[in-house]
Coordinates of C-alpha atoms in Angstrom, one line a residue:
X264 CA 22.0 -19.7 -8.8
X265 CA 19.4 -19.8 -11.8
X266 CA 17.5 -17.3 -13.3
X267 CA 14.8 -17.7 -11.6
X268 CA 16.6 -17.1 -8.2
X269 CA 18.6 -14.3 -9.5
X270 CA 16.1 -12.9 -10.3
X271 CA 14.3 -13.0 -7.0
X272 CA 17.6 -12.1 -5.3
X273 CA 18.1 -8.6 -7.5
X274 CA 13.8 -8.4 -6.3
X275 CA 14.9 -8.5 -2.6
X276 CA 17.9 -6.5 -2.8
X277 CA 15.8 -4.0 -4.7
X278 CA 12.7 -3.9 -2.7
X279 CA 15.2 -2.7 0.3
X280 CA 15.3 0.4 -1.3
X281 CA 12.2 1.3 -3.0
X282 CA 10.6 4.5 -1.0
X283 CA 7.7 4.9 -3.1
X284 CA 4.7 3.4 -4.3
X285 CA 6.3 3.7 -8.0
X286 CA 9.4 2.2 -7.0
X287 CA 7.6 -1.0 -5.6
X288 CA 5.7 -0.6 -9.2
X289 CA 9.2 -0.8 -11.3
X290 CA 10.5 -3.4 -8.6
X291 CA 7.3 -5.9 -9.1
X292 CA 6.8 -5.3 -12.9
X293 CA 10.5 -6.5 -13.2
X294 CA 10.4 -9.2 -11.7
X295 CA 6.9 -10.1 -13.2
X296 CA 8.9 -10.3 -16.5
X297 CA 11.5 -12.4 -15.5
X298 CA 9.5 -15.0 -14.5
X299 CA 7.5 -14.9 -17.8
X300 CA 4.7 -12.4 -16.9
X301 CA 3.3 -9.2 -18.9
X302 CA 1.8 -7.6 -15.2
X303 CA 1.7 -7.7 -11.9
X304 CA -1.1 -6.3 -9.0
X305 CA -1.1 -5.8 -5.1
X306 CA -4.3 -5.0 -3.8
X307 CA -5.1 -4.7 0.0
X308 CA -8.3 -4.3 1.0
X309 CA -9.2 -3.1 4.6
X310 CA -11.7 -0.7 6.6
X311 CA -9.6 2.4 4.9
X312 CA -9.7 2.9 0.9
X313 CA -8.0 -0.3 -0.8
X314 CA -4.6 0.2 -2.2
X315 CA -3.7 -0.6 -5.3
X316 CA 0.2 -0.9 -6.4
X317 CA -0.2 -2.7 -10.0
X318 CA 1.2 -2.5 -14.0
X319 CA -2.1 -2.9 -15.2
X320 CA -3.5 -0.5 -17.6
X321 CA -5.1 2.6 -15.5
X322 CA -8.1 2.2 -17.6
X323 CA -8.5 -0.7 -15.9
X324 CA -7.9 -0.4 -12.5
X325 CA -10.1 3.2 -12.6
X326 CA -13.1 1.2 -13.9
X327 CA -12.3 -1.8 -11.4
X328 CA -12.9 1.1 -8.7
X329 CA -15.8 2.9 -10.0
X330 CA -17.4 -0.1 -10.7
X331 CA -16.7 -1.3 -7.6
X332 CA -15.3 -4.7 -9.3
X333 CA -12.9 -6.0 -5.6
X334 CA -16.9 -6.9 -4.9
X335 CA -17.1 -8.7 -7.2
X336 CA -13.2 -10.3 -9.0
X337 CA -13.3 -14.1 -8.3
X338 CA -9.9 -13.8 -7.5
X339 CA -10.3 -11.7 -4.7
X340 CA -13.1 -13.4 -3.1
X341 CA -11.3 -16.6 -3.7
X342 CA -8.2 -15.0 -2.3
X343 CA -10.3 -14.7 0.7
X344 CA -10.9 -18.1 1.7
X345 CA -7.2 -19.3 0.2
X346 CA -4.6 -19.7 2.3
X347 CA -2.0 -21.0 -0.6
X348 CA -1.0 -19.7 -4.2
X349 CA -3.4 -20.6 -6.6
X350 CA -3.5 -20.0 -10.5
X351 CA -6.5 -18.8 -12.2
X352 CA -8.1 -18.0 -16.2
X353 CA -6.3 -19.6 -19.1
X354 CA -7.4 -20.8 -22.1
X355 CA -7.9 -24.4 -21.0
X356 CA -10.1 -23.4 -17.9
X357 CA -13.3 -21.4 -18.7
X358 CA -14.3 -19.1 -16.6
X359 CA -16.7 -20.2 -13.5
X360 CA -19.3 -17.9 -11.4
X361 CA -22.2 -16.4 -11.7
X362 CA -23.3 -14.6 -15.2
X363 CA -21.6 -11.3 -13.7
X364 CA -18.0 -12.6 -12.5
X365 CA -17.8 -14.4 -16.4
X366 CA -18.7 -10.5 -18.0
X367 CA -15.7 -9.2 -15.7
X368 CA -13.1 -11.8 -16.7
X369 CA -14.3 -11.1 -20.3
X370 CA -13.7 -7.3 -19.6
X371 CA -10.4 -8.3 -17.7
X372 CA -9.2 -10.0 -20.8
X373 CA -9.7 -7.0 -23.1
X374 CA -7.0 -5.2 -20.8
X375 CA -5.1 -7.7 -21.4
X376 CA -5.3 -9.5 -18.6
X377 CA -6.0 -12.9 -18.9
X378 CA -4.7 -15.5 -16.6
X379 CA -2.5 -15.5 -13.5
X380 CA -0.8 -16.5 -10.2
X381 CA -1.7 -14.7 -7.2
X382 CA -0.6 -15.4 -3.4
X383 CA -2.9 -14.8 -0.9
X384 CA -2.0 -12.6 2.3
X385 CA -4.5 -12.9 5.4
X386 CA -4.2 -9.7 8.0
X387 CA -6.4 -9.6 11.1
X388 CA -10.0 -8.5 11.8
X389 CA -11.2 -9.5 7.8
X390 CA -8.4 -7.3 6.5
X391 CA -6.6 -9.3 3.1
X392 CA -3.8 -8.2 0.5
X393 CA -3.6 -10.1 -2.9
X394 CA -0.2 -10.2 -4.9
X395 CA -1.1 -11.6 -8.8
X396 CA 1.3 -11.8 -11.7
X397 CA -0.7 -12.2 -14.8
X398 CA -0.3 -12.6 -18.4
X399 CA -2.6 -11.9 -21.8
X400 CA -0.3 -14.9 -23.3
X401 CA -2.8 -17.6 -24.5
X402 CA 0.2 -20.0 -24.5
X403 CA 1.2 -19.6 -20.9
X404 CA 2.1 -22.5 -19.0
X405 CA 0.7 -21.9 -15.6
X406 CA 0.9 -24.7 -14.2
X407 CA 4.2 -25.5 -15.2
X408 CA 5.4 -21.9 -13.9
X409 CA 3.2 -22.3 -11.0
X410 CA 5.3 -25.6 -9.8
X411 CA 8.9 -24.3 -10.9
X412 CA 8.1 -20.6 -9.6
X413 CA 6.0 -21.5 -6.6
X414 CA 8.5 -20.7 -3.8
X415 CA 9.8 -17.9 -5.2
X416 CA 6.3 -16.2 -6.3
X417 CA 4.5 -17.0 -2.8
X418 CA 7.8 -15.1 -1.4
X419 CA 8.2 -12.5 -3.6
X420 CA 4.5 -11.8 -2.2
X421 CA 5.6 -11.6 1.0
X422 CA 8.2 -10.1 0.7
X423 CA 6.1 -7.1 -1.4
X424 CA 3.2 -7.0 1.6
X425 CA 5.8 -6.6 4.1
X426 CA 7.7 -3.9 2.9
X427 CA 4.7 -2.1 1.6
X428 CA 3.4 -1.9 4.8
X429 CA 6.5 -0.7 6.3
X430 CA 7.2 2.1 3.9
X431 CA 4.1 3.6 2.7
X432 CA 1.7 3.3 6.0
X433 CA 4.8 4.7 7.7
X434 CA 4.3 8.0 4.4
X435 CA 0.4 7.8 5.0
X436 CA 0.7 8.3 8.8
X437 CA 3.3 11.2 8.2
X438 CA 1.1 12.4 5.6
X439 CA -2.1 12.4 8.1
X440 CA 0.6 14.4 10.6
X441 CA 1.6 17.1 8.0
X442 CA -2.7 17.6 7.5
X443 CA -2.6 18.6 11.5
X444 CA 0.7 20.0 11.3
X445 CA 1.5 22.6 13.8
X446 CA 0.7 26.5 12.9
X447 CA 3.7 29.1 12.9
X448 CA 2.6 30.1 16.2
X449 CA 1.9 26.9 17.2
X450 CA 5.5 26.4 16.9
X451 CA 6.4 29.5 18.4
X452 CA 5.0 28.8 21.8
X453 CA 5.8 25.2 21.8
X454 CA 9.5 26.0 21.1
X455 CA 9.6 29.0 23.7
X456 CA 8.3 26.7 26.5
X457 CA 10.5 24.0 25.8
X458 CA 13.2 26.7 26.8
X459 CA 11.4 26.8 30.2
X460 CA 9.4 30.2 29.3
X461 CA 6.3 30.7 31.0
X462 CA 2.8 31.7 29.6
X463 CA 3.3 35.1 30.3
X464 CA 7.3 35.2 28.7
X465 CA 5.8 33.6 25.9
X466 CA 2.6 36.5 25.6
X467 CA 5.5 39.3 25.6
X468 CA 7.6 37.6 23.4
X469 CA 5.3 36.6 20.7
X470 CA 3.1 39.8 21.3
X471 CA 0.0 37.9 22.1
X472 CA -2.3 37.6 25.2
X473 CA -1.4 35.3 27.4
X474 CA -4.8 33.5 26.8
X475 CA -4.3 33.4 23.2
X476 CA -1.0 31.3 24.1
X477 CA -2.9 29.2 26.0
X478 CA -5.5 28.5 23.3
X479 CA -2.2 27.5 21.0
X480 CA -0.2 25.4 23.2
X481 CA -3.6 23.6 23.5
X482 CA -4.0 23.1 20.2
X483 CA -0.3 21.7 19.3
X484 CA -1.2 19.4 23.2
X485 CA -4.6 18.3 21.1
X486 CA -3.2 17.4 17.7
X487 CA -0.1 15.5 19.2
X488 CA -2.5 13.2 21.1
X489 CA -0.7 14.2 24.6
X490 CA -1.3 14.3 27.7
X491 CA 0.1 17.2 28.8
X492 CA 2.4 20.5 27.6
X493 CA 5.2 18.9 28.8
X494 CA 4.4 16.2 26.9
X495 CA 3.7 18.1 24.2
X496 CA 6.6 19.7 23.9
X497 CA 8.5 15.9 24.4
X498 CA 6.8 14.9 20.9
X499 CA 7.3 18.1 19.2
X500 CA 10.9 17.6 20.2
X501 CA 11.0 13.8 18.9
X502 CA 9.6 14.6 15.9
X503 CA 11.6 17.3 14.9
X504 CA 8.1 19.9 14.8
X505 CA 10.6 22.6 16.2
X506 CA 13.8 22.7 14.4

């Protein structure tokens, strides 16, 4: 193999075990470098607050935020409509758009972003993800990387999309569980059922009325999304809300 598809092999073994948004950071920037690039940015836009995963200064993606810039970026609303890799900026290639989208690639460049590949992703129902590598490097041969790269960059996007959406929306929805997470006595009378206890076992054993531990095995049944105590207690189980 080359360096080019070494380097996207040590990518893919790597990306197998990255767990956190900063280890899909390290993973990306790496490989950004490899192939001749200062940074790299995901951005996936849907209904829910965009996430960003990028190496580009935090000045910069704070203000691209607050200013509400993923409005505006010409490469996200050309991202959009794209279905392949395209390569954008450069010192040969002035900027186009309206008056407002030239001020932002000016601003862009003062971070040090200048130029760049980016792959679009399409998800359903308007939803869109962009992977970019860029560079500040006036000298920068994109087309050239563009056509010795392409595979491997369009890839390396997908790859990146994929397994972002595997590991962290798998943490977000565990996070959203843990906000509703059961309450000690929650617990306490979902874990005494499940040991075939009744209402009123539970009301002696706990030291509560037996409303009151109707009120919380409603509560866990409500937050769990079942259908039942049974199957409330089922979920609990599975998910390990007990032990």
């Amino acid at each position: 193999m080359n360096l080019v598809e070494n380097s996207f092999q040590e990518f893919v073994d790597a990306i197998q075990t990255a767990a956190d948004a900063n280890a899909f950071e390290r993973i990306a920037a790496r490989l950004a470098q490899k192939l001749g690039f200062q940074r790299f940015a995901y951005l996936r836009l849907t209904d829910e607050a965009p996430m960003l995963i990028s190496s580009y200064p935090k000045s910069w993606t704070s203000r691209y935020f607050h200013l509400g810039y993923q409005q505006l970026d010409p490469v996200v609303l050309r991202a959009r409509v794209e279905r392949d890799l395209f390569s954008w900026g450069g010192a040969a290639c002035a900027p186009a758009g309206s008056r407002a989208q030239r001020q932002f690639f000016d601003e862009a460049t003062t971070f040090g972003i200048r130029s760049g590949i980016t792959v679009p992703i399409r998800g359903g129902f308007g939803r869109m993800a962009a992977f970019t590598l860029a560079t500040d490097d006036r000298k920068t041969d994109l087309d050239r990387l563009a056509g010795e790269c392409r595979d491997i960059i369009h890839q390396a996007g997908l790859y990146f999309h994929v397994h972002v959406a595997a590991r962290l929306d798998a943490a977000f929805v565990t996070r959203q569980l843990t906000r509703s997470e059961l309450s000690q006595r929650e617990r306490q009378c979902l874990a005494w059922t499940a040991q075939g206890k009744t209402v009123a076992d539970i009301a002696v054993l706990v030291a509560i009325a037996p409303r009151t531990v109707v009120f919380h095995l409603e509560n866990a049944r409500r937050k769990l999304g079942a259908a039942s105590i049974a199957q409330c207690v089922a979920i609990a189980l599975r998910r390990g809300l007990l032990s």
